[in-house]
Amino acid sequence: MNTPAIRAGSAADAGTLLRMFDDAVAWLVRRGSAGQWGTEPWSADPAKVERVRGLAAQPGLWIAEFDGEPAGALLVSTERPEYVPQAAEPDLYVNLLLTAGGHGGRGVGGALLDHARDLARARGLGLLRVDCWAGGDGSLVRYYTRQGFTPAERFDRRGWPGQVLEQRVR
């Protein structure tokens, strides 16, 4: 299996991210997991379009590509969402991990998480954390545990069940 090339993202990638979110919503609806991000394309909601533009403008955005075609996105930061408890030590936080439509099963998410681990090590951080939707059949939590993460705190954000996971990086 080919490994995707990973490049730094920029505000110019907002349209690419928006397409990835739209693809993800359609895929989640097909799987019966609409509780994660709803049933409507993000591109149809002006507030979500603005949110995606804000994500694309952040400095920790990375885009995975196969032959120049976007295959996934990663957003990392030393800032965590306000609903996630502070870690006992400095950490790198995965704020977004997306695989583009048509690239599922190609190892894109794993390659981007490997990149996040490398970034954490390069910054001298020993902890990588992420949160995800813990609803449905729990498959997203299982995905992260297969990627080497350990479940930590659970939370409920206005009816949205979530799970914080963490991983030591050496």
Coordinates of N, CA and C in Angstrom, one line a residue:
M1 N 0.8 -1.2 0.0 CA 0.0 0.0 0.0 C 0.9 1.2 0.0
N2 N 0.6 2.2 -0.9 CA 1.3 3.4 -0.9 C 1.0 4.3 0.3
T3 N 2.0 5.0 0.8 CA 1.8 6.0 1.8 C 1.6 7.3 1.2
P4 N 0.6 8.1 1.7 CA 0.4 9.4 1.2 C 1.5 10.4 1.5
A5 N 1.7 11.3 0.6 CA 2.6 12.5 0.9 C 1.8 13.4 1.9
I6 N 2.5 14.0 2.8 CA 1.8 14.9 3.7 C 2.5 16.3 3.6
R7 N 1.6 17.3 3.4 CA 2.1 18.6 3.3 C 1.4 19.6 4.2
A8 N 2.0 20.7 4.5 CA 1.4 21.7 5.4 C 0.2 22.2 4.7
G9 N -0.9 22.4 5.4 CA -2.1 23.0 4.9 C -2.1 24.5 5.0
S10 N -3.1 25.1 4.4 CA -3.2 26.6 4.6 C -4.7 27.0 4.4
A11 N -5.0 28.3 4.5 CA -6.3 28.8 4.3 C -6.8 28.4 2.9
A12 N -6.0 28.3 2.0 CA -6.4 27.9 0.6 C -7.0 26.5 0.5
D13 N -6.8 25.7 1.6 CA -7.4 24.4 1.6 C -8.8 24.3 2.2
A14 N -9.4 25.5 2.4 CA -10.8 25.5 3.0 C -11.8 24.7 2.2
G15 N -11.8 24.9 0.9 CA -12.7 24.2 0.0 C -12.4 22.7 0.0
T16 N -11.2 22.3 0.1 CA -10.8 20.9 0.2 C -11.4 20.3 1.5
L17 N -11.2 21.0 2.6 CA -11.7 20.5 3.9 C -13.2 20.4 3.8
L18 N -13.9 21.4 3.3 CA -15.3 21.4 3.2 C -15.8 20.2 2.4
R19 N -15.2 19.9 1.3 CA -15.6 18.7 0.5 C -15.4 17.4 1.4
M20 N -14.3 17.4 2.1 CA -14.0 16.2 3.0 C -15.1 16.1 4.0
F21 N -15.5 17.2 4.6 CA -16.6 17.1 5.6 C -17.9 16.7 5.0
D22 N -18.2 17.2 3.8 CA -19.5 16.8 3.1 C -19.4 15.3 2.8
D23 N -18.3 14.8 2.3 CA -18.1 13.4 2.0 C -18.3 12.5 3.3
A24 N -17.7 13.0 4.4 CA -17.8 12.3 5.7 C -19.2 12.2 6.1
V25 N -20.0 13.3 6.0 CA -21.4 13.3 6.5 C -22.2 12.3 5.7
A26 N -22.0 12.3 4.4 CA -22.7 11.4 3.5 C -22.4 9.9 3.9
W27 N -21.1 9.7 4.1 CA -20.6 8.3 4.5 C -21.2 7.9 5.9
L28 N -21.2 8.8 6.8 CA -21.8 8.6 8.2 C -23.3 8.3 8.1
V29 N -24.0 9.0 7.3 CA -25.4 8.8 7.1 C -25.6 7.4 6.5
R30 N -24.9 7.0 5.5 CA -25.0 5.7 4.9 C -24.7 4.6 5.9
R31 N -23.9 4.8 6.9 CA -23.5 3.8 7.9 C -24.5 3.8 9.1
G32 N -25.4 4.8 9.1 CA -26.4 4.9 10.2 C -25.8 5.6 11.4
S33 N -24.8 6.5 11.2 CA -24.1 7.2 12.2 C -24.3 8.7 12.1
A34 N -25.5 9.1 11.7 CA -25.8 10.5 11.5 C -25.7 11.3 12.8
G35 N -25.7 10.7 13.9 CA -25.5 11.3 15.2 C -24.2 12.0 15.4
Q36 N -23.2 11.6 14.6 CA -21.9 12.2 14.8 C -21.9 13.7 14.3
W37 N -22.3 13.9 13.0 CA -22.2 15.2 12.4 C -23.5 15.6 11.7
G38 N -24.6 14.9 11.9 CA -25.8 15.3 11.3 C -26.0 14.7 9.9
T39 N -27.0 15.1 9.2 CA -27.4 14.6 7.9 C -27.2 15.5 6.8
E40 N -27.0 16.8 7.0 CA -26.9 17.8 6.0 C -25.4 18.1 5.7
P41 N -25.1 18.3 4.4 CA -23.7 18.7 4.0 C -23.3 19.9 4.7
W42 N -22.1 20.0 5.2 CA -21.6 21.1 5.9 C -21.6 22.4 5.0
S43 N -21.4 22.1 3.7 CA -21.3 23.2 2.7 C -22.7 24.0 2.6
A44 N -23.8 23.3 3.1 CA -25.1 24.0 3.1 C -25.4 24.8 4.3
D45 N -24.5 24.9 5.3 CA -24.7 25.6 6.5 C -23.6 26.7 6.6
P46 N -24.0 28.0 6.5 CA -23.0 29.1 6.5 C -22.1 29.1 7.8
A47 N -22.7 28.7 8.9 CA -21.9 28.7 10.2 C -20.8 27.6 10.1
K48 N -21.1 26.4 9.5 CA -20.1 25.4 9.3 C -19.1 25.7 8.3
V49 N -19.5 26.4 7.2 CA -18.6 26.9 6.2 C -17.6 27.8 6.9
E50 N -18.0 28.7 7.7 CA -17.1 29.7 8.4 C -16.2 28.9 9.4
R51 N -16.8 27.9 10.1 CA -16.0 27.1 11.0 C -14.8 26.4 10.2
V52 N -15.1 25.8 9.0 CA -14.1 25.2 8.2 C -13.1 26.2 7.7
R53 N -13.5 27.3 7.4 CA -12.5 28.4 7.0 C -11.6 28.7 8.1
G54 N -12.1 28.7 9.3 CA -11.3 29.0 10.5 C -10.3 27.8 10.8
L55 N -10.8 26.6 10.6 CA -9.9 25.4 10.8 C -8.7 25.5 9.7
A56 N -9.1 25.8 8.5 CA -8.1 25.8 7.4 C -7.0 26.9 7.7
A57 N -7.4 27.9 8.4 CA -6.4 29.0 8.6 C -5.5 28.8 9.8
Q58 N -5.7 27.7 10.5 CA -4.9 27.4 11.7 C -3.5 26.8 11.2
P59 N -2.5 27.1 12.0 CA -1.1 26.7 11.6 C -0.8 25.2 11.7
G60 N -1.7 24.4 12.4 CA -1.4 23.0 12.6 C -2.1 22.1 11.6
L61 N -2.5 22.6 10.4 CA -3.2 21.8 9.4 C -2.2 21.1 8.5
W62 N -2.5 19.8 8.3 CA -1.7 19.0 7.4 C -2.7 18.3 6.4
I63 N -2.3 18.2 5.2 CA -3.1 17.5 4.1 C -2.3 16.3 3.6
A64 N -2.9 15.2 3.6 CA -2.4 13.9 3.0 C -2.8 13.9 1.5
E65 N -1.9 13.5 0.6 CA -2.2 13.5 -0.8 C -1.7 12.2 -1.4
F66 N -2.4 11.7 -2.4 CA -1.9 10.7 -3.3 C -1.8 11.3 -4.7
D67 N -0.6 11.4 -5.2 CA -0.4 12.0 -6.5 C -1.0 13.4 -6.7
G68 N -0.9 14.2 -5.6 CA -1.5 15.6 -5.6 C -3.0 15.7 -5.3
E69 N -3.6 14.5 -5.2 CA -5.1 14.5 -4.8 C -5.3 14.5 -3.3
P70 N -6.0 15.4 -2.7 CA -6.2 15.4 -1.3 C -6.9 14.1 -0.8
A71 N -6.3 13.4 0.2 CA -6.8 12.2 0.6 C -7.2 12.2 2.1
G72 N -6.8 13.3 2.8 CA -7.1 13.4 4.2 C -6.6 14.6 4.8
A73 N -7.0 14.9 6.0 CA -6.6 16.1 6.7 C -6.4 15.9 8.2
L74 N -5.4 16.6 8.8 CA -5.1 16.5 10.2 C -4.9 17.9 10.7
L75 N -5.5 18.2 11.9 CA -5.2 19.5 12.5 C -4.8 19.2 13.9
V76 N -3.6 19.6 14.3 CA -3.0 19.4 15.6 C -2.7 20.8 16.2
S77 N -2.7 20.8 17.6 CA -2.4 22.0 18.3 C -2.0 21.7 19.7
T78 N -1.4 22.6 20.4 CA -1.2 22.4 21.8 C -2.4 22.9 22.6
E79 N -3.4 23.4 21.9 CA -4.7 23.8 22.5 C -5.7 22.7 22.3
R80 N -6.5 22.5 23.3 CA -7.5 21.5 23.3 C -8.9 22.2 23.3
P81 N -9.9 21.5 22.8 CA -11.3 22.1 22.9 C -11.6 22.4 24.3
E82 N -12.5 23.3 24.5 CA -12.9 23.8 25.9 C -13.6 22.7 26.7
Y83 N -14.2 21.7 26.0 CA -15.0 20.7 26.7 C -14.1 19.5 27.1
V84 N -12.8 19.5 26.8 CA -11.9 18.5 27.1 C -11.0 18.9 28.3
P85 N -10.9 18.1 29.4 CA -10.1 18.4 30.5 C -8.6 18.6 30.2
Q86 N -8.0 19.5 30.8 CA -6.5 19.7 30.6 C -5.8 18.5 31.0
A87 N -4.8 18.1 30.3 CA -3.9 17.0 30.6 C -3.0 17.4 31.8
A88 N -2.5 16.4 32.4 CA -1.6 16.6 33.6 C -0.2 17.1 33.1
E89 N 0.1 17.0 31.8 CA 1.3 17.4 31.2 C 1.1 18.1 29.8
P90 N 2.1 18.8 29.3 CA 1.9 19.3 28.0 C 1.6 18.2 26.9
D91 N 0.7 18.5 26.0 CA 0.4 17.4 25.0 C 0.2 18.1 23.7
L92 N 0.1 17.2 22.6 CA -0.3 17.7 21.3 C -1.7 17.1 21.1
Y93 N -2.6 17.9 20.7 CA -4.0 17.5 20.5 C -4.4 17.4 19.1
V94 N -5.0 16.3 18.7 CA -5.5 16.1 17.4 C -6.9 16.7 17.4
N95 N -7.1 17.8 16.8 CA -8.4 18.5 16.7 C -9.2 18.1 15.6
L96 N -8.6 17.5 14.6 CA -9.3 17.0 13.4 C -8.6 15.9 12.7
L97 N -9.3 14.9 12.3 CA -8.7 13.8 11.4 C -9.8 13.4 10.5
L98 N -9.6 13.6 9.2 CA -10.6 13.3 8.2 C -9.9 12.5 7.0
T99 N -10.7 11.6 6.5 CA -10.2 10.9 5.3 C -11.2 11.4 4.2
A100 N -10.7 11.7 3.0 CA -11.5 12.2 1.9 C -12.2 11.0 1.3
G101 N -13.4 11.3 0.8 CA -14.2 10.2 0.1 C -13.4 9.5 -1.0
G102 N -13.5 8.2 -1.1 CA -12.8 7.4 -2.0 C -11.4 7.0 -1.6
H103 N -11.0 7.4 -0.4 CA -9.7 7.0 0.1 C -9.8 6.2 1.4
G104 N -11.0 5.8 1.8 CA -11.1 4.9 3.0 C -10.4 3.6 2.7
G105 N -9.8 3.1 3.8 CA -9.1 1.8 3.7 C -7.7 1.9 3.1
R106 N -7.2 3.1 2.8 CA -5.9 3.2 2.2 C -4.8 3.6 3.2
G107 N -5.2 3.6 4.5 CA -4.2 4.0 5.5 C -3.9 5.5 5.7
V108 N -4.8 6.3 5.2 CA -4.6 7.7 5.3 C -4.7 8.2 6.8
G109 N -5.7 7.8 7.5 CA -5.8 8.2 8.9 C -4.6 7.7 9.7
G110 N -4.1 6.5 9.5 CA -2.9 6.0 10.2 C -1.7 6.8 9.9
A111 N -1.5 7.2 8.6 CA -0.4 8.0 8.2 C -0.4 9.3 8.8
L112 N -1.6 9.9 8.8 CA -1.7 11.3 9.5 C -1.5 11.2 11.0
L113 N -1.9 10.1 11.6 CA -1.6 10.0 13.1 C -0.1 9.7 13.3
D114 N 0.5 9.0 12.4 CA 2.0 8.8 12.5 C 2.6 10.2 12.4
H115 N 2.1 11.0 11.5 CA 2.7 12.4 11.4 C 2.5 13.2 12.7
A116 N 1.3 13.0 13.3 CA 1.0 13.7 14.6 C 2.0 13.2 15.6
R117 N 2.3 12.0 15.7 CA 3.2 11.4 16.6 C 4.6 12.0 16.4
D118 N 5.0 12.1 15.1 CA 6.3 12.7 14.8 C 6.4 14.2 15.2
L119 N 5.3 14.9 15.0 CA 5.2 16.3 15.4 C 5.3 16.4 16.9
A120 N 4.7 15.6 17.7 CA 4.7 15.6 19.1 C 6.2 15.4 19.6
R121 N 6.8 14.3 19.0 CA 8.2 14.0 19.4 C 9.1 15.2 19.1
A122 N 8.9 15.8 17.9 CA 9.8 16.9 17.5 C 9.6 18.1 18.5
R123 N 8.5 18.2 19.1 CA 8.2 19.3 20.0 C 8.6 18.9 21.5
G124 N 9.1 17.7 21.6 CA 9.5 17.3 23.0 C 8.3 16.9 23.8
L125 N 7.1 16.6 23.2 CA 5.9 16.3 23.9 C 5.7 14.8 24.0
G126 N 5.4 14.2 25.2 CA 5.3 12.8 25.3 C 3.9 12.3 25.3
L127 N 2.9 13.2 25.0 CA 1.5 12.7 25.0 C 0.8 13.3 23.8
L128 N 0.1 12.4 23.1 CA -0.8 12.8 22.0 C -2.2 12.4 22.4
R129 N -3.2 13.4 22.3 CA -4.5 13.1 22.7 C -5.5 13.5 21.5
V130 N -6.7 12.9 21.6 CA -7.7 13.1 20.6 C -9.1 12.9 21.3
D131 N -10.1 13.5 20.8 CA -11.4 13.1 21.2 C -12.3 12.7 20.0
C132 N -13.3 11.9 20.2 CA -14.1 11.5 19.1 C -15.5 11.2 19.6
W133 N -16.4 11.0 18.7 CA -17.8 10.6 18.9 C -17.8 9.2 19.5
A134 N -18.4 9.0 20.6 CA -18.5 7.7 21.3 C -19.9 7.0 21.1
G135 N -20.7 7.6 20.2 CA -22.0 7.1 20.0 C -22.0 6.0 18.9
G136 N -23.2 5.7 18.5 CA -23.4 4.6 17.5 C -22.9 3.3 18.0
D137 N -22.2 2.6 17.2 CA -21.7 1.2 17.6 C -20.3 1.3 18.2
G138 N -19.8 2.5 18.5 CA -18.5 2.7 19.1 C -17.3 2.4 18.2
S139 N -17.6 2.3 16.9 CA -16.5 2.0 15.9 C -15.4 3.1 15.9
L140 N -15.8 4.3 16.1 CA -14.7 5.4 16.0 C -13.8 5.2 17.2
V141 N -14.3 4.9 18.4 CA -13.4 4.7 19.6 C -12.5 3.5 19.3
R142 N -13.1 2.4 18.7 CA -12.3 1.2 18.4 C -11.2 1.5 17.4
Y143 N -11.5 2.4 16.4 CA -10.5 2.8 15.4 C -9.3 3.4 16.1
Y144 N -9.5 4.3 17.0 CA -8.4 5.0 17.7 C -7.7 4.0 18.7
T145 N -8.4 3.0 19.3 CA -7.7 2.1 20.1 C -6.8 1.2 19.2
R146 N -7.3 0.8 18.0 CA -6.4 0.1 17.1 C -5.2 0.9 16.6
Q147 N -5.3 2.2 16.7 CA -4.2 3.1 16.3 C -3.2 3.3 17.5
G148 N -3.5 2.6 18.6 CA -2.6 2.7 19.8 C -3.0 3.6 20.9
F149 N -4.2 4.2 20.8 CA -4.7 5.1 21.8 C -5.4 4.3 22.9
T150 N -5.4 4.9 24.1 CA -6.1 4.3 25.3 C -7.2 5.3 25.7
P151 N -8.4 4.8 25.9 CA -9.5 5.6 26.3 C -9.2 6.3 27.7
A152 N -9.5 7.5 27.8 CA -9.3 8.3 29.0 C -10.7 8.7 29.5
E153 N -11.0 10.0 29.5 CA -12.3 10.6 30.0 C -13.4 10.4 28.9
R154 N -14.6 10.2 29.4 CA -15.8 10.2 28.6 C -16.4 11.6 28.9
F155 N -17.2 12.1 28.0 CA -18.0 13.3 28.2 C -19.2 13.3 27.4
D156 N -20.1 14.2 27.8 CA -21.4 14.4 27.0 C -21.5 15.9 26.8
R157 N -21.5 16.2 25.5 CA -21.5 17.6 25.1 C -22.9 17.9 24.5
R158 N -23.8 18.4 25.3 CA -25.1 18.7 24.8 C -25.8 17.5 24.0
G159 N -25.7 16.3 24.6 CA -26.3 15.2 24.0 C -25.4 14.4 23.0
W160 N -24.2 14.9 22.8 CA -23.2 14.3 21.9 C -22.2 13.5 22.8
P161 N -22.3 12.2 22.8 CA -21.4 11.4 23.6 C -20.0 11.4 23.0
G162 N -19.0 11.7 23.9 CA -17.6 11.8 23.4 C -16.7 11.0 24.3
Q163 N -15.5 10.7 23.7 CA -14.5 10.0 24.4 C -13.1 10.6 24.1
V164 N -12.4 11.0 25.1 CA -11.0 11.4 25.0 C -10.1 10.2 25.0
L165 N -9.1 10.1 24.1 CA -8.2 9.0 24.1 C -6.8 9.6 24.1
E166 N -5.8 8.9 24.6 CA -4.5 9.4 24.7 C -3.5 8.3 24.3
Q167 N -2.3 8.8 24.0 CA -1.2 7.8 23.6 C 0.1 8.4 24.0
R168 N 0.9 7.6 24.6 CA 2.3 8.0 24.9 C 3.1 8.0 23.6
V169 N 3.9 9.0 23.4 CA 4.8 9.0 22.2 C 6.3 9.1 22.8
R170 N 7.1 8.3 22.2 CA 8.5 8.3 22.6 C 9.4 8.9 21.6

